[in-house]
């Protein structure tokens, strides 16, 4: 198609300006119209072969013509349940004219009302358009044809007539359940029920939970199965549905149970019979069926669940509130519905055979097949009380063997109790020239209490940790041990867990002293006589003699040590300077370090003011750079002993003291820790010393409330 002359283009632009269209001028002087679309209504007669119900089908379309680029789009409105693929029929594009003018494209001048237009061989019959399209076509000089008639689809016409007969308007019955659903959605009544089926063969009492859904009046029942009941765990005892009152109601024909009664219309033997349906207003022949409602359910009521008599015994709080609000019911006395537990049958096991441990023999009696794995005991206790890090979970006691043999009177032992598995091991410290080999006395094992029968059905009792305390006598496989003392970890553990170790409870021990409050003046005078200098402290042996005399044997050694540890006077933790120098000389000798003169020369070089002193941090850095073979803790302790108030050190005197060649000191003598802990035992004292001095004044103040004179 040849382009229009400039005069026609100017006329078109003038018409589009008068119609209020938006346009822009291009480079070639032509206009571009935006956002303006012409809409036409059309239909197509689509043939339907091989079908007796319809010969052709009427399909409706929308034809859109875009003025900005003369493109065309054809869409078919979607009809519900049509079974046809609908939507976009021809995508937006420029469409050429039918042959022989297929070298040209459709323009706005080719469109009008009540005409046929061909797109790709499809004949579209335009029968109408919208108001905007009519106004636009009139302004550009196109004379519009009168609107055409839109034919009706013959199949839809027949189907609509049938629907009018099938769904009559009168009589009309409404079944509106939306209001009930919106009001009671997620609101459920819960009853605890019992079905007693014990009268039947192999029957028993069944515990049930009935759920009544207020949104649609349906009922769901679940069963509570106890452990080892032998029944299959089914998800529902009764699936959610309406429950008839008189069930089972029998078998109905299809369509017998319905909300509406429908009558078939019969027109006789007429030439043009009319087929239709009509609702029966009188509902003659309708099958009535009653279902359980919320008003039929209450505690103590027996309902029929498809032939099973179920008793409602109790309900939850929401159900009680619902019936109290709606029906004014106040009595919700529950009925016992839990089945009584059967009598427990005591299992009797055969006596112990003597082979293996008692636990292993018992495991072979529990099952038919002997268990290959050994008894692991309390695994959780083992994991919690096993040793990790610096927490050993091992209680160690120093003990003495109680015997009449003179050779064994002075033998000392270390008894270890393992909290992870309640086992005990006994170790004898090796002592030279004692006549005893020492070492392991009893391997780690659980120790039975004495006086028990060996071959019996019950498990034996073993020594427990609560039976171990200072002053107790322990029978270990026939050997009697007197517990003399314990290590620091054991004493702290017992004081921390005083509910299991009552003799380590400070309050209980002090209560025995408070019982002697009538003798408070005499007690005060006794302590004053033992402390003539009024230092408010006495040694442990004096304190023990006084307290034991006051309580007349009411306190045991464990309680006395607990009081002494609480009121003991702390010793100076700083070691003696002579011991520090001896330790330093020992390390220097082992490493053959003798470069002390060189260290002094280095200090003199750094001492610019010639005061023979340097800061301690400079001397420490010099020792590190010279690789002085001393540990950081030992070097820091030595420097702190030589510091003045300004944290400066006389380097000449410091390195001269460290010179083990020119200024030797006596070597340290290693002392056995067991000997040191039990030193008073060798002297004939009844117990070792936990602390050297006791602050008796604070003790008297806490117990008797005595004030300082």
XYZ file of C-alpha atoms in Angstrom:
709
model
C 0.000 0.000 0.000
C 1.499 3.346 -1.049
C 2.070 5.975 1.654
C -0.421 8.795 1.972
C 0.351 12.265 0.636
C 1.393 14.922 3.129
C -1.985 16.659 2.732
C -3.847 13.524 3.921
C -1.385 13.036 6.812
C -1.963 16.648 7.929
C -5.735 16.087 7.773
C -5.405 12.915 9.879
C -3.299 14.775 12.470
C -5.888 17.508 12.704
C -8.637 14.942 13.298
C -6.577 13.201 16.007
C -5.878 16.542 17.714
C -9.596 17.319 17.751
C -10.347 13.855 19.189
C -7.906 14.488 22.067
C -5.348 11.776 21.165
C -1.767 11.845 22.473
C 0.888 11.736 19.757
C 4.559 12.530 19.136
C 6.226 13.583 15.903
C 8.791 11.154 14.509
C 11.887 11.884 12.463
C 10.027 11.496 9.166
C 7.346 13.972 10.180
C 4.702 11.306 10.907
C 2.827 11.083 14.218
C 2.924 8.298 16.836
C -0.219 7.760 18.917
C 0.168 6.164 22.327
C -2.266 4.315 24.621
C -5.209 4.399 22.206
C -6.854 1.110 21.193
C -9.958 0.433 19.128
C -12.120 -2.462 20.347
C -14.494 -4.465 18.121
C -16.890 -7.300 19.012
C -16.944 -10.207 16.543
C -17.898 -13.861 16.282
C -16.950 -16.859 14.174
C -19.185 -19.715 13.037
C -17.054 -22.772 13.801
C -18.204 -25.979 12.143
C -18.520 -29.078 14.344
C -18.274 -32.250 12.240
C -19.390 -35.725 13.356
C -21.674 -34.532 16.132
C -25.459 -34.842 16.120
C -26.176 -32.397 18.960
C -24.763 -29.372 17.060
C -23.739 -28.616 13.486
C -21.814 -25.463 14.215
C -20.668 -23.465 17.214
C -20.689 -19.694 17.764
C -17.412 -18.431 19.265
C -17.088 -14.794 20.359
C -13.918 -12.721 20.022
C -12.494 -9.293 20.841
C -10.504 -7.514 18.094
C -8.111 -4.789 19.341
C -6.558 -2.335 16.873
C -3.577 -0.337 18.260
C -3.405 3.082 16.647
C 0.248 3.713 17.469
C 1.620 1.018 15.134
C -1.444 -0.430 13.307
C -1.077 -3.781 15.091
C -3.994 -6.137 15.724
C -4.700 -8.554 18.571
C -7.557 -11.095 18.733
C -8.640 -12.703 22.036
C -11.472 -15.055 22.995
C -13.127 -14.466 26.405
C -12.850 -17.473 28.686
C -16.105 -19.370 29.225
C -16.176 -21.618 32.315
C -16.385 -25.368 31.661
C -16.419 -24.872 27.884
C -13.761 -27.506 27.227
C -12.109 -25.242 24.623
C -8.707 -23.606 24.628
C -9.489 -19.920 24.960
C -7.608 -16.704 25.595
C -5.274 -15.068 23.048
C -6.216 -16.244 19.563
C -3.846 -14.026 17.490
C -0.935 -12.286 19.151
C -0.404 -8.594 18.636
C 1.104 -7.973 15.198
C 0.508 -6.301 11.848
C -1.766 -8.488 9.718
C -1.649 -8.466 5.940
C -4.730 -8.264 3.770
C -6.053 -11.458 2.171
C -4.801 -12.314 -1.357
C -4.319 -10.815 -3.873
C -3.540 -7.742 -1.660
C -1.320 -9.654 0.735
C 1.520 -7.136 0.196
C -0.450 -4.531 2.201
C -1.528 -4.414 5.877
C -4.781 -3.613 7.640
C -5.254 0.018 8.692
C -7.945 1.789 10.657
C -9.817 2.548 7.432
C -10.474 -1.140 6.840
C -12.635 -1.516 9.986
C -16.341 -0.842 10.350
C -19.416 -2.329 12.010
C -21.504 -5.147 10.484
C -18.757 -6.281 8.074
C -16.728 -9.432 7.577
C -12.961 -9.289 7.989
C -10.532 -12.113 7.247
C -7.451 -12.867 9.370
C -5.295 -15.768 8.184
C -8.278 -17.495 6.575
C -10.627 -17.019 9.558
C -13.692 -14.925 8.779
C -14.635 -12.675 11.686
C -18.043 -10.995 11.611
C -17.869 -7.636 13.407
C -21.280 -6.833 14.850
C -20.502 -4.006 17.300
C -17.783 -1.870 18.968
C -17.401 0.323 22.050
C -18.276 4.034 22.309
C -14.702 5.297 21.989
C -14.211 3.346 18.777
C -17.429 4.755 17.306
C -16.446 8.336 18.118
C -12.956 7.888 16.697
C -14.178 6.349 13.440
C -16.686 9.160 12.994
C -14.020 11.842 13.490
C -11.691 10.370 10.891
C -14.522 10.385 8.335
C -15.668 6.756 8.316
C -19.412 6.250 7.972
C -20.521 3.635 10.483
C -22.920 0.847 9.536
C -25.788 -0.002 11.854
C -24.866 -2.618 14.555
C -25.560 -6.218 13.613
C -27.267 -8.956 15.618
C -25.238 -11.455 17.580
C -26.553 -14.994 17.038
C -26.922 -17.368 19.975
C -25.075 -20.659 20.184
C -27.677 -23.404 19.464
C -26.143 -25.885 21.912
C -26.026 -23.341 24.747
C -29.655 -22.426 24.021
C -30.733 -26.064 24.389
C -28.674 -26.522 27.540
C -30.068 -23.366 29.118
C -33.632 -24.550 28.533
C -32.790 -27.849 30.226
C -31.240 -26.060 33.212
C -34.360 -23.970 33.622
C -36.367 -27.164 33.982
C -33.860 -28.892 36.254
C -33.452 -25.966 38.705
C -36.878 -24.468 39.287
C -37.113 -21.326 41.363
C -40.040 -22.436 43.513
C -40.491 -23.871 46.025
C -37.095 -22.672 47.356
C -35.265 -24.070 50.396
C -32.063 -22.544 51.729
C -29.349 -24.613 53.331
C -27.001 -21.906 54.569
C -24.233 -23.422 56.725
C -21.689 -20.618 56.202
C -22.844 -18.683 59.261
C -22.384 -21.688 61.528
C -18.968 -22.378 60.018
C -17.727 -18.811 60.469
C -19.002 -18.640 64.051
C -17.780 -22.015 65.324
C -14.760 -22.777 63.171
C -11.855 -24.273 65.185
C -14.129 -24.723 68.215
C -14.272 -28.347 69.292
C -15.922 -30.032 72.285
C -13.889 -32.815 73.864
C -15.299 -35.642 75.986
C -13.457 -38.497 77.670
C -15.407 -41.695 77.079
C -15.408 -45.345 78.026
C -16.593 -48.343 76.014
C -16.947 -51.341 78.303
C -16.709 -54.382 76.068
C -15.577 -56.773 78.803
C -18.790 -58.826 78.525
C -17.876 -60.098 75.037
C -15.261 -62.720 74.251
C -11.734 -61.278 74.469
C -13.272 -57.855 75.170
C -11.985 -55.277 77.622
C -12.468 -51.657 78.650
C -11.549 -49.183 75.906
C -10.697 -45.564 76.693
C -11.836 -43.101 74.000
C -11.778 -39.365 73.263
C -14.837 -37.912 71.490
C -14.389 -34.668 69.529
C -17.531 -32.750 68.514
C -16.908 -30.101 65.825
C -19.320 -27.201 66.272
C -18.701 -25.870 62.749
C -20.543 -28.728 60.995
C -21.953 -30.970 63.817
C -19.602 -33.844 63.013
C -18.056 -36.279 65.502
C -14.619 -37.883 65.579
C -13.505 -40.541 68.083
C -9.938 -41.552 68.904
C -8.761 -44.408 71.102
C -6.190 -44.140 73.899
C -4.073 -47.266 73.756
C -1.914 -48.056 76.808
C 1.572 -49.452 76.420
C 1.915 -53.120 75.438
C -1.828 -53.464 74.839
C -1.338 -55.760 71.852
C -3.703 -53.772 69.618
C -2.821 -52.061 66.360
C -2.474 -48.306 66.718
C -5.212 -47.046 64.400
C -5.450 -43.295 63.737
C -9.223 -43.126 64.358
C -11.796 -45.222 66.168
C -14.455 -43.319 64.159
C -13.645 -40.990 61.294
C -15.080 -37.492 61.296
C -18.724 -37.632 60.198
C -22.241 -37.086 61.451
C -23.201 -39.788 63.941
C -26.768 -41.171 63.661
C -28.624 -41.735 66.907
C -30.170 -45.028 65.844
C -27.400 -46.892 64.133
C -26.638 -48.872 62.206
C -29.572 -47.510 60.140
C -29.366 -50.074 57.341
C -28.593 -49.817 53.643
C -30.358 -47.192 51.510
C -30.680 -46.987 47.767
C -28.586 -44.354 45.999
C -30.370 -40.982 46.228
C -32.621 -42.012 49.110
C -30.709 -39.851 51.616
C -30.943 -36.290 50.275
C -31.718 -32.801 51.505
C -34.436 -32.157 48.871
C -37.271 -34.304 47.549
C -37.500 -33.909 43.735
C -40.579 -34.868 41.634
C -40.324 -35.797 37.949
C -42.781 -33.999 35.665
C -44.683 -36.236 33.196
C -46.467 -34.651 30.239
C -48.195 -37.783 28.990
C -48.156 -38.988 25.399
C -47.933 -35.539 23.870
C -46.185 -34.966 20.589
C -43.777 -32.487 22.192
C -43.100 -33.935 25.678
C -41.775 -31.569 28.317
C -39.206 -32.952 30.695
C -38.646 -31.212 34.018
C -38.380 -31.526 37.764
C -40.108 -29.960 40.749
C -39.291 -29.807 44.451
C -41.780 -31.568 46.738
C -42.981 -29.074 49.306
C -44.693 -31.749 51.422
C -41.580 -34.011 51.331
C -43.612 -37.201 50.965
C -41.537 -40.381 51.240
C -38.391 -38.638 52.543
C -36.198 -40.851 54.760
C -35.741 -39.062 58.089
C -32.477 -39.662 59.923
C -31.572 -38.095 63.281
C -27.999 -37.231 64.184
C -26.358 -36.377 67.493
C -26.214 -32.658 68.310
C -24.336 -30.810 71.028
C -27.524 -30.756 73.130
C -27.517 -34.572 73.228
C -24.054 -34.814 74.778
C -23.471 -34.491 78.527
C -21.473 -36.203 81.266
C -23.115 -39.501 82.249
C -24.926 -39.939 78.914
C -24.546 -43.169 76.961
C -24.486 -42.679 73.189
C -24.814 -45.199 70.395
C -21.718 -45.326 68.185
C -22.835 -47.684 65.427
C -24.067 -50.298 67.884
C -21.453 -49.674 70.615
C -22.571 -48.165 73.912
C -20.115 -45.405 74.810
C -20.345 -43.644 78.181
C -19.357 -39.958 78.417
C -17.322 -39.655 81.645
C -15.591 -36.258 81.618
C -14.824 -33.206 79.451
C -12.260 -30.432 79.214
C -12.529 -26.843 80.455
C -13.613 -25.365 77.097
C -16.505 -27.840 76.893
C -17.601 -26.984 80.428
C -17.530 -23.252 79.636
C -19.539 -23.827 76.413
C -22.353 -25.770 78.115
C -22.406 -23.365 81.062
C -22.793 -20.371 78.695
C -25.252 -21.849 76.175
C -27.347 -24.290 78.226
C -26.745 -23.087 81.817
C -25.447 -26.457 83.016
C -23.495 -26.224 86.284
C -23.019 -29.862 87.303
C -19.947 -31.408 85.656
C -19.216 -34.220 88.099
C -16.889 -36.626 86.339
C -17.277 -40.399 86.340
C -14.191 -42.568 87.024
C -13.227 -43.847 83.628
C -9.617 -44.913 84.045
C -9.293 -48.679 84.168
C -7.862 -50.046 87.377
C -4.328 -51.269 86.916
C -3.969 -55.052 87.149
C -2.108 -56.450 90.136
C 1.611 -56.423 89.621
C 3.050 -59.889 89.502
C 6.322 -60.113 91.318
C 8.955 -61.838 89.281
C 11.033 -64.355 91.152
C 14.488 -65.128 89.864
C 16.566 -68.204 90.639
C 19.425 -67.806 93.147
C 22.905 -66.766 92.131
C 24.970 -69.651 90.736
C 28.399 -68.291 91.616
C 29.620 -67.993 88.009
C 30.405 -64.469 86.825
C 28.893 -61.415 88.478
C 25.403 -61.270 89.891
C 24.281 -58.775 87.246
C 25.433 -60.986 84.361
C 23.661 -64.010 85.817
C 20.486 -61.970 86.281
C 20.535 -60.779 82.654
C 20.413 -64.397 81.480
C 17.127 -64.821 83.409
C 15.365 -61.763 81.933
C 15.047 -62.984 78.319
C 14.760 -66.303 76.542
C 17.959 -65.689 74.596
C 21.000 -64.865 76.777
C 22.237 -61.363 76.178
C 25.768 -61.374 74.753
C 26.665 -57.892 75.913
C 27.867 -57.445 79.500
C 25.986 -55.318 81.964
C 26.926 -51.689 81.349
C 25.326 -50.408 84.566
C 24.078 -46.848 84.781
C 25.596 -45.365 81.623
C 24.221 -41.886 82.271
C 25.801 -41.801 85.723
C 29.074 -42.989 84.222
C 29.091 -40.145 81.676
C 28.213 -37.502 84.278
C 30.658 -38.657 86.982
C 33.564 -39.766 84.822
C 36.874 -37.940 85.200
C 37.462 -35.025 82.849
C 39.861 -32.087 83.020
C 40.879 -31.273 86.582
C 37.676 -32.814 87.981
C 38.553 -36.350 88.993
C 35.257 -37.430 90.662
C 37.370 -39.712 92.855
C 37.184 -39.487 96.661
C 40.432 -40.469 98.399
C 40.706 -41.309 102.101
C 43.749 -42.060 104.243
C 43.072 -45.143 106.327
C 44.702 -47.346 108.963
C 44.342 -51.103 109.144
C 42.637 -52.272 112.349
C 44.350 -55.493 113.357
C 45.892 -57.245 116.369
C 49.065 -58.117 114.479
C 51.930 -55.945 115.633
C 53.533 -55.947 112.171
C 50.393 -54.452 110.554
C 49.449 -51.872 113.174
C 51.339 -48.991 111.572
C 50.403 -49.728 107.950
C 48.654 -46.849 106.138
C 46.476 -47.111 103.037
C 44.798 -44.859 100.465
C 41.182 -45.853 99.735
C 39.810 -44.401 96.456
C 36.072 -44.328 95.740
C 35.109 -43.814 92.063
C 31.800 -41.968 91.733
C 31.228 -43.026 88.110
C 30.567 -46.717 88.891
C 30.725 -46.959 92.756
C 33.932 -48.981 92.723
C 36.680 -48.973 95.359
C 40.435 -49.501 95.098
C 42.943 -49.732 97.976
C 46.589 -48.721 97.600
C 49.412 -48.953 100.142
C 52.190 -46.333 99.832
C 55.605 -47.926 99.444
C 57.832 -47.340 102.473
C 61.412 -48.448 102.512
C 62.596 -50.916 105.141
C 59.052 -51.435 106.447
C 58.904 -55.124 105.610
C 55.819 -54.623 103.384
C 55.893 -54.676 99.596
C 53.269 -51.935 99.262
C 51.488 -51.073 96.030
C 48.040 -52.324 94.980
C 46.199 -53.883 97.915
C 42.765 -54.233 96.226
C 42.058 -53.761 92.542
C 39.200 -51.527 91.439
C 35.900 -53.295 92.101
C 32.609 -52.942 93.905
C 32.811 -54.080 97.505
C 29.913 -55.919 99.082
C 28.683 -55.181 102.555
C 29.543 -57.909 105.062
C 27.027 -60.399 106.452
C 25.107 -61.100 103.212
C 24.136 -64.475 101.847
C 26.094 -65.465 98.752
C 23.588 -67.668 96.877
C 20.339 -65.688 96.835
C 17.883 -64.325 94.292
C 18.233 -60.649 95.238
C 21.201 -58.516 94.257
C 23.774 -57.860 96.925
C 24.221 -54.499 98.603
C 27.491 -52.663 98.071
C 29.324 -49.964 99.990
C 27.951 -46.539 99.057
C 29.693 -43.206 99.101
C 27.486 -41.924 101.935
C 29.026 -44.501 104.282
C 32.528 -43.084 103.902
C 33.600 -40.256 106.233
C 36.515 -39.474 108.518
C 36.291 -41.591 111.633
C 34.222 -44.357 110.010
C 35.191 -48.018 110.051
C 34.924 -49.754 106.664
C 34.941 -53.498 106.121
C 36.614 -54.259 102.785
C 36.413 -57.994 102.081
C 37.090 -58.850 105.727
C 39.723 -56.163 106.363
C 38.736 -53.359 108.765
C 39.982 -49.874 107.885
C 39.696 -46.751 110.031
C 39.393 -43.610 107.851
C 41.819 -41.022 109.266
C 41.660 -38.162 106.767
C 40.839 -37.211 103.185
C 42.422 -35.066 100.515
C 41.370 -31.506 99.748
C 39.166 -32.458 96.781
C 37.253 -35.020 98.851
C 36.628 -32.606 101.720
C 35.395 -29.893 99.335
C 33.152 -32.368 97.496
C 31.571 -33.561 100.733
C 31.009 -30.000 101.959
C 29.494 -29.007 98.619
C 27.112 -31.996 98.694
C 26.248 -31.750 102.374
C 22.735 -33.160 101.767
C 24.347 -36.543 101.006
C 27.109 -36.150 103.611
C 25.425 -34.833 106.791
C 28.686 -34.977 108.788
C 30.117 -32.302 106.426
C 27.204 -29.947 107.090
C 28.549 -27.001 109.096
C 25.143 -25.972 110.459
C 24.438 -29.433 111.889
C 27.872 -29.543 113.505
C 27.455 -26.091 115.060
C 24.017 -27.062 116.330
C 25.654 -29.659 118.581
C 27.766 -26.863 120.093
C 24.708 -24.637 120.489
C 23.076 -27.366 122.578
C 25.742 -26.655 125.212
C 24.821 -22.969 125.496
C 24.279 -23.320 129.264
C 28.053 -23.819 129.599
C 28.969 -20.745 127.533
C 30.776 -18.954 130.395
C 32.859 -22.006 131.267
C 33.669 -22.545 127.592
C 34.790 -18.948 127.249
C 37.017 -19.254 130.268
C 38.602 -22.471 128.972
C 39.556 -20.831 125.655
C 40.905 -17.734 127.503
C 43.114 -19.952 129.629
C 44.391 -21.708 126.502
C 45.203 -18.326 124.912
C 46.919 -16.204 127.585
C 48.231 -13.692 124.986
C 44.665 -13.207 123.640
C 45.629 -13.849 120.019
C 42.107 -15.223 119.417
C 43.751 -18.375 118.011
C 44.650 -21.769 119.415
C 46.403 -24.713 117.805
C 44.379 -27.585 116.401
C 45.230 -30.134 119.087
C 44.169 -27.776 121.890
C 40.996 -26.860 120.009
C 40.150 -30.532 119.487
C 40.628 -31.429 123.148
C 38.402 -28.538 124.288
C 35.584 -29.200 121.779
C 35.568 -32.948 122.435
C 35.366 -32.260 126.175
C 32.483 -29.817 125.686
C 30.346 -32.109 123.492
C 31.184 -35.278 125.448
C 31.606 -37.417 122.319
C 28.654 -35.986 120.330
C 30.939 -34.734 117.548
C 32.770 -37.173 115.293
C 36.060 -36.520 113.542
C 34.400 -35.510 110.231
C 32.299 -32.804 111.934
C 35.305 -31.553 113.897
C 37.367 -31.226 110.723
C 34.457 -29.400 109.009
C 34.413 -26.800 111.828
C 38.210 -26.529 111.835
C 38.319 -25.950 108.061
C 35.723 -23.194 108.278
C 37.331 -21.329 111.202
C 40.952 -22.162 110.379
C 43.518 -19.380 110.019
C 44.967 -19.256 106.520
C 48.710 -19.643 106.268
C 50.895 -17.299 104.260
C 50.778 -18.614 100.687
C 54.057 -16.924 99.773
C 56.972 -19.394 99.956
C 60.118 -18.629 101.932
C 62.894 -16.818 100.064
C 65.418 -19.488 101.048
C 63.226 -22.147 99.421
C 62.934 -20.034 96.279
C 66.714 -19.595 96.081
C 67.236 -23.326 96.623
C 64.783 -24.142 93.843
C 66.504 -21.660 91.508
C 69.975 -23.121 92.294
C 68.672 -26.620 91.535
C 67.426 -25.526 88.081
C 70.628 -23.596 87.326
C 72.813 -26.577 88.291
C 70.862 -28.923 86.039
C 71.402 -26.604 83.052
C 75.042 -25.642 83.973
C 74.258 -21.932 83.779
C 77.160 -19.747 85.062
C 76.993 -16.495 82.995
C 76.216 -14.285 85.997
C 79.143 -11.896 85.414
C 77.882 -11.225 81.896
C 74.414 -10.442 83.249
C 75.873 -7.973 85.752
C 77.893 -6.264 82.963
C 74.719 -5.897 80.887
C 72.906 -4.324 83.846
C 75.793 -1.920 84.448
C 75.620 -0.860 80.800
C 71.905 -0.125 81.093
C 72.344 1.679 84.436
C 73.086 5.141 83.026
C 72.723 6.915 86.366
C 75.039 4.464 88.196
C 72.557 3.774 91.053
C 73.064 -0.019 91.005
C 69.275 -0.475 90.572
C 67.080 -1.192 87.579
C 63.319 -1.661 87.133
C 62.153 -5.227 87.674
C 60.643 -5.408 84.180
C 64.057 -4.576 82.615
C 65.811 -7.269 84.649
C 63.099 -9.774 83.709
C 63.507 -8.905 80.013
C 67.311 -9.263 80.376
C 66.903 -12.711 81.986
C 64.614 -13.822 79.167
C 66.999 -12.593 76.462
C 69.916 -14.362 78.173
C 67.854 -17.589 78.400
C 68.064 -17.911 82.165
C 66.731 -21.479 82.793
C 64.002 -20.517 85.289
C 60.255 -20.816 84.886
C 58.115 -17.682 84.686
C 56.477 -18.330 88.053
C 59.762 -18.932 89.848
C 61.448 -15.925 88.229
C 58.485 -13.679 89.091
C 58.482 -14.885 92.709
C 62.231 -14.172 93.056
C 61.913 -10.699 91.546
C 59.026 -9.847 93.884
C 61.199 -10.742 96.898
C 63.991 -8.359 95.810
C 61.767 -5.401 94.781
C 61.707 -2.158 96.749
C 58.769 0.224 97.084
C 59.606 1.706 93.649
C 59.630 -1.749 92.009
C 63.384 -1.513 91.450
C 65.965 -4.238 92.138
C 69.627 -4.142 93.126
C 70.916 -6.220 90.245
C 74.301 -6.980 91.814
C 72.831 -8.513 94.938
C 70.152 -10.336 92.888
C 72.588 -12.095 90.537
C 75.096 -12.739 93.315
C 72.399 -14.647 95.220
C 71.644 -16.693 92.089
C 75.331 -17.573 91.629
C 75.299 -21.141 92.917
C 79.073 -21.438 92.593
C 79.998 -18.592 94.950
C 76.938 -18.611 97.254
C 75.619 -22.184 97.592
C 72.566 -22.947 99.777
C 71.422 -26.247 101.322
C 69.461 -28.476 98.967
C 65.735 -29.026 99.405
C 64.684 -32.255 101.124
C 61.682 -33.987 99.548
C 59.037 -34.893 102.143
C 56.552 -37.686 101.482
C 53.040 -36.218 101.280
C 51.513 -39.203 103.105
C 54.039 -38.886 105.906
C 53.348 -35.193 106.151
C 49.573 -35.624 106.221
C 49.761 -38.400 108.785
C 52.604 -36.994 110.873
C 50.535 -36.765 114.040
C 49.362 -40.339 113.540
C 52.920 -41.545 114.034
C 53.075 -39.556 117.275
C 50.019 -41.368 118.612
C 47.410 -38.647 118.002
C 43.902 -39.842 117.066
C 43.681 -37.830 113.799
C 45.916 -35.729 111.539
C 45.955 -31.937 111.559
C 43.800 -30.214 108.866
C 44.944 -26.708 109.834
C 47.478 -25.400 112.352
C 45.487 -22.645 114.096
C 41.788 -22.105 114.751
C 40.054 -18.732 115.234
C 38.105 -19.727 118.327
C 36.858 -16.189 119.005
C 34.864 -16.064 115.742
C 33.500 -19.535 116.502
C 32.282 -18.485 119.960
C 30.778 -15.312 118.493
C 28.805 -17.261 115.865
C 27.646 -19.987 118.249
C 27.041 -18.189 121.552
C 27.027 -14.553 120.480
C 29.925 -13.572 122.813
C 31.324 -10.083 122.421
C 34.918 -9.022 122.815
C 35.702 -7.594 126.284
